[in-house]
Coordinates of C-alpha atoms in Angstrom, one line a residue:
Chain A
D6 CA -10.6 -2.8 -4.0
V7 CA -6.7 -2.9 -4.4
K8 CA -5.1 -3.3 -1.6
V9 CA -1.2 -3.4 0.3
T10 CA -1.2 -4.6 4.1
Q11 CA 1.7 -4.6 6.3
S12 CA 2.0 -6.7 9.0
S13 CA 1.7 -3.9 12.4
R14 CA 0.7 -0.3 11.9
Y15 CA 3.2 0.3 15.4
L16 CA 6.6 -2.0 16.5
V17 CA 8.2 -1.4 19.5
K18 CA 12.1 -3.1 19.9
R19 CA 15.2 -3.3 21.6
T20 CA 18.6 -2.3 20.4
G21 CA 20.6 -5.3 18.8
E22 CA 17.1 -7.2 18.4
K23 CA 16.2 -8.7 14.9
V24 CA 13.2 -6.6 13.6
F25 CA 10.9 -8.0 10.2
L26 CA 8.8 -5.8 8.8
E27 CA 5.8 -7.6 6.3
C28 CA 4.1 -6.2 3.3
V29 CA 1.6 -8.1 1.0
Q30 CA -0.4 -7.0 -2.4
D31 CA -3.1 -8.5 -3.8
M32 CA -2.5 -6.9 -7.3
D33 CA -0.4 -9.3 -8.8
H34 CA 2.2 -6.4 -9.2
E35 CA 5.7 -6.6 -10.4
N36 CA 6.9 -4.2 -8.6
M37 CA 7.7 -3.7 -4.9
F38 CA 9.1 -1.3 -2.4
W39 CA 10.3 -0.1 1.1
Y40 CA 10.7 3.2 2.2
R41 CA 11.6 5.4 5.4
Q42 CA 9.5 8.3 5.9
D43 CA 11.7 11.0 8.6
P44 CA 10.2 14.5 9.0
G45 CA 12.5 17.2 6.5
L46 CA 14.0 14.3 5.3
G47 CA 10.5 13.0 2.7
L48 CA 10.4 9.1 1.4
R49 CA 13.9 7.5 1.1
L50 CA 13.7 4.2 -0.9
I51 CA 15.5 1.6 1.1
Y52 CA 15.7 -1.7 -1.3
F53 CA 13.4 -2.8 -4.4
S54 CA 12.0 -5.8 -6.0
Y55 CA 11.0 -6.1 -9.4
D56 CA 10.3 -10.0 -9.5
V57 CA 10.3 -13.0 -7.5
K58 CA 13.9 -13.5 -5.8
M59 CA 15.2 -10.2 -7.6
K60 CA 15.9 -7.3 -5.6
E61 CA 18.0 -3.6 -5.7
K62 CA 19.9 -1.4 -3.1
G63 CA 17.9 2.3 -3.2
D64 CA 19.7 4.9 -1.6
I65 CA 19.6 3.8 2.2
P66 CA 20.3 0.2 2.2
E67 CA 22.7 0.0 4.7
G68 CA 21.2 -1.9 8.2
Y69 CA 18.5 -3.8 6.2
S70 CA 18.1 -6.5 4.1
V71 CA 14.3 -8.0 1.9
S72 CA 12.9 -10.8 1.0
R73 CA 10.7 -12.1 -1.8
E74 CA 9.7 -15.4 -2.1
K75 CA 6.9 -15.1 -3.1
K76 CA 5.1 -12.2 -5.8
E77 CA 3.0 -10.6 -3.0
R78 CA 5.1 -10.7 -0.2
F79 CA 8.2 -8.4 0.5
S80 CA 9.4 -8.3 3.5
L81 CA 12.5 -6.0 5.4
I82 CA 14.1 -7.4 7.8
L83 CA 16.0 -5.3 10.2
E84 CA 19.4 -7.2 11.0
S85 CA 20.2 -5.5 14.4
A86 CA 17.8 -2.6 15.2
S87 CA 19.4 0.7 16.2
T88 CA 17.9 3.9 17.4
N89 CA 18.3 5.5 14.1
Q90 CA 16.4 2.9 12.6
T91 CA 13.2 4.9 14.7
S92 CA 10.9 5.8 11.7
M93 CA 8.0 5.4 9.8
Y94 CA 7.9 2.6 7.2
L95 CA 5.8 2.1 4.0
C96 CA 5.4 -0.4 1.3
A97 CA 4.5 0.2 -1.6
S98 CA 3.7 -1.4 -5.1
I99 CA 3.2 -0.6 -8.6
L100 CA 2.6 -2.6 -11.8
D101 CA 4.9 -0.4 -14.1
R102 CA 6.9 3.1 -13.7
A103 CA 4.3 4.7 -15.2
G104 CA 1.7 3.7 -13.1
E105 CA 0.4 4.7 -9.6
Q106 CA 2.8 3.2 -6.6
F107 CA 0.1 1.9 -3.9
F108 CA 1.1 2.2 -0.1
G109 CA 0.3 -0.2 2.9
P110 CA -0.9 1.8 5.6
G111 CA 2.9 2.5 7.5
T112 CA 4.7 1.1 10.6
R113 CA 5.8 3.0 13.0
L114 CA 8.5 1.4 14.6
T115 CA 10.2 2.9 17.9
V116 CA 13.6 1.6 18.8
L117 CA 14.6 1.8 22.1
Chain B
R18 CA 22.1 18.2 -5.1
K19 CA 18.6 16.6 -4.2
E20 CA 16.6 14.5 -7.1
V21 CA 13.9 16.7 -6.0
E22 CA 13.2 19.7 -4.4
Q23 CA 9.9 21.4 -2.7
D24 CA 9.0 24.6 -0.9
P25 CA 7.6 22.6 2.0
G26 CA 5.6 25.7 3.6
P27 CA 3.2 25.6 5.8
F28 CA 1.3 27.2 3.1
N29 CA -2.0 28.5 5.1
V30 CA -4.8 29.6 2.8
P31 CA -8.4 30.8 3.7
E32 CA -11.3 29.0 1.9
G33 CA -11.6 29.2 -1.5
A34 CA -8.5 30.6 -2.5
T35 CA -6.4 29.3 -5.5
V36 CA -2.7 28.1 -4.0
A37 CA 0.6 27.1 -6.2
F38 CA 2.7 24.6 -5.6
N39 CA 5.8 24.7 -7.5
C40 CA 8.7 21.4 -7.7
T41 CA 11.7 21.2 -8.9
Y42 CA 14.2 17.9 -10.7
S43 CA 17.5 18.0 -11.2
N44 CA 17.6 14.8 -13.3
S45 CA 16.7 15.8 -17.2
A46 CA 16.1 12.1 -18.2
S47 CA 13.0 12.1 -15.8
Q48 CA 10.6 10.9 -17.5
S49 CA 7.0 10.2 -15.3
F50 CA 5.7 12.9 -12.9
F51 CA 3.0 12.7 -10.4
W52 CA 2.0 14.7 -7.2
Y53 CA 0.5 12.5 -4.5
R54 CA -1.5 13.9 -1.4
Q55 CA -0.9 12.4 2.4
D56 CA -3.0 13.2 5.0
C57 CA -1.8 13.1 8.4
R58 CA -0.7 9.7 10.0
K59 CA -1.9 8.1 6.2
E60 CA 0.0 7.1 3.3
P61 CA 0.7 8.4 0.9
K62 CA -2.0 8.3 -2.1
L63 CA -2.0 9.4 -5.8
L64 CA -3.2 12.8 -6.4
M65 CA -2.6 13.0 -10.1
S66 CA 0.2 11.9 -13.0
V67 CA 1.6 14.7 -14.8
Y68 CA 1.5 15.0 -18.4
S69 CA 3.8 17.0 -20.8
S70 CA 0.8 18.3 -21.8
G71 CA -0.3 19.7 -19.1
N72 CA -3.7 18.2 -17.1
E73 CA -6.5 18.5 -15.0
D74 CA -8.8 17.0 -12.6
G75 CA -11.6 19.7 -11.6
R76 CA -10.0 21.6 -9.0
F77 CA -6.7 20.3 -9.6
T78 CA -4.3 21.8 -12.3
A79 CA -1.3 20.1 -13.2
Q80 CA 1.8 21.2 -15.4
L81 CA 5.0 20.4 -16.8
N82 CA 8.1 22.4 -18.0
R83 CA 10.6 20.5 -19.5
A84 CA 13.1 23.6 -20.2
S85 CA 13.3 24.3 -16.3
Q86 CA 12.6 21.3 -15.0
Y87 CA 9.6 21.6 -12.7
I88 CA 6.0 20.4 -12.1
S89 CA 3.6 22.4 -10.6
L90 CA 0.3 22.2 -8.9
L91 CA -2.7 24.9 -9.0
I92 CA -5.9 24.2 -6.6
R93 CA -8.5 26.1 -7.5
D94 CA -11.5 27.4 -4.9
S95 CA -9.4 25.4 -1.8
K96 CA -11.8 23.2 0.3
L97 CA -11.0 22.5 4.0
S98 CA -11.0 18.8 3.2
D99 CA -7.9 20.0 0.9
S100 CA -5.4 20.8 3.8
A101 CA -2.6 17.9 3.5
T102 CA 0.9 18.1 2.9
Y103 CA 1.7 16.9 -1.1
L104 CA 4.5 15.0 -2.4
C105 CA 6.1 15.5 -5.8
V106 CA 7.7 12.2 -7.7
V107 CA 9.6 11.7 -10.2
N108 CA 10.3 8.7 -12.1
H109 CA 13.7 8.0 -14.7
L110 CA 12.5 5.2 -16.5
T111 CA 16.5 4.1 -17.2
G112 CA 15.6 2.7 -13.8
N113 CA 13.3 1.4 -11.1
Q114 CA 13.9 4.0 -8.7
F115 CA 10.8 7.2 -7.6
Y116 CA 12.4 10.2 -6.0
F117 CA 9.9 12.1 -3.3
G118 CA 10.4 15.5 -2.4
T119 CA 9.8 16.0 1.2
G120 CA 6.7 17.6 0.8
T121 CA 4.7 20.5 1.0
S122 CA 2.3 21.4 3.6
L123 CA -1.3 23.1 3.0
T124 CA -3.7 24.0 5.5
V125 CA -7.1 25.6 4.5
I126 CA -8.8 27.7 6.7
P127 CA -12.1 28.5 7.3

């Protein structure tokens, strides 16, 4: 059974804190993605990675960075959390671009 | 202009009804098309891929119209368990990025 896991389901942080969101997949997929989902805006791509140590900016990379040191793990970093980064964060992985994206359960982040 | 646009609904239909959703995309270079289903407070899951010739999976039928740049999803004989948000997703093979619609909310009423 394929699986994408995320380190936390719920997270509450304070403005200015550094926040790490971890994502791990067990499917040996090359491609991994970080999205945020907000009401009325849908899923928006923050960053994606198509190989270890490779990363590309998505539509809304400002205020975020990522790390992919191992194939199975893709981390999203909020360097200095702000209230407008309160959102649901979803990680996904995919074998190839014509195939199915497998999502993690999501992390609901609240920044106070 | 948004890459992918969907009517957000909500669509409230009685059990047994047939309901159809449309989704338009702006980039004619789009190559892969999908419908995902997302239950409340859950992650999206693939419902079906959409092929050029159209495809059917039980009560669900997906179609692609390249000339008009839209995809559709038809649900026949709606069940209570079909209540969810349906997301239209498009991919350009010139890049690695997937574009999601904002979703269409469906509630099937007893």
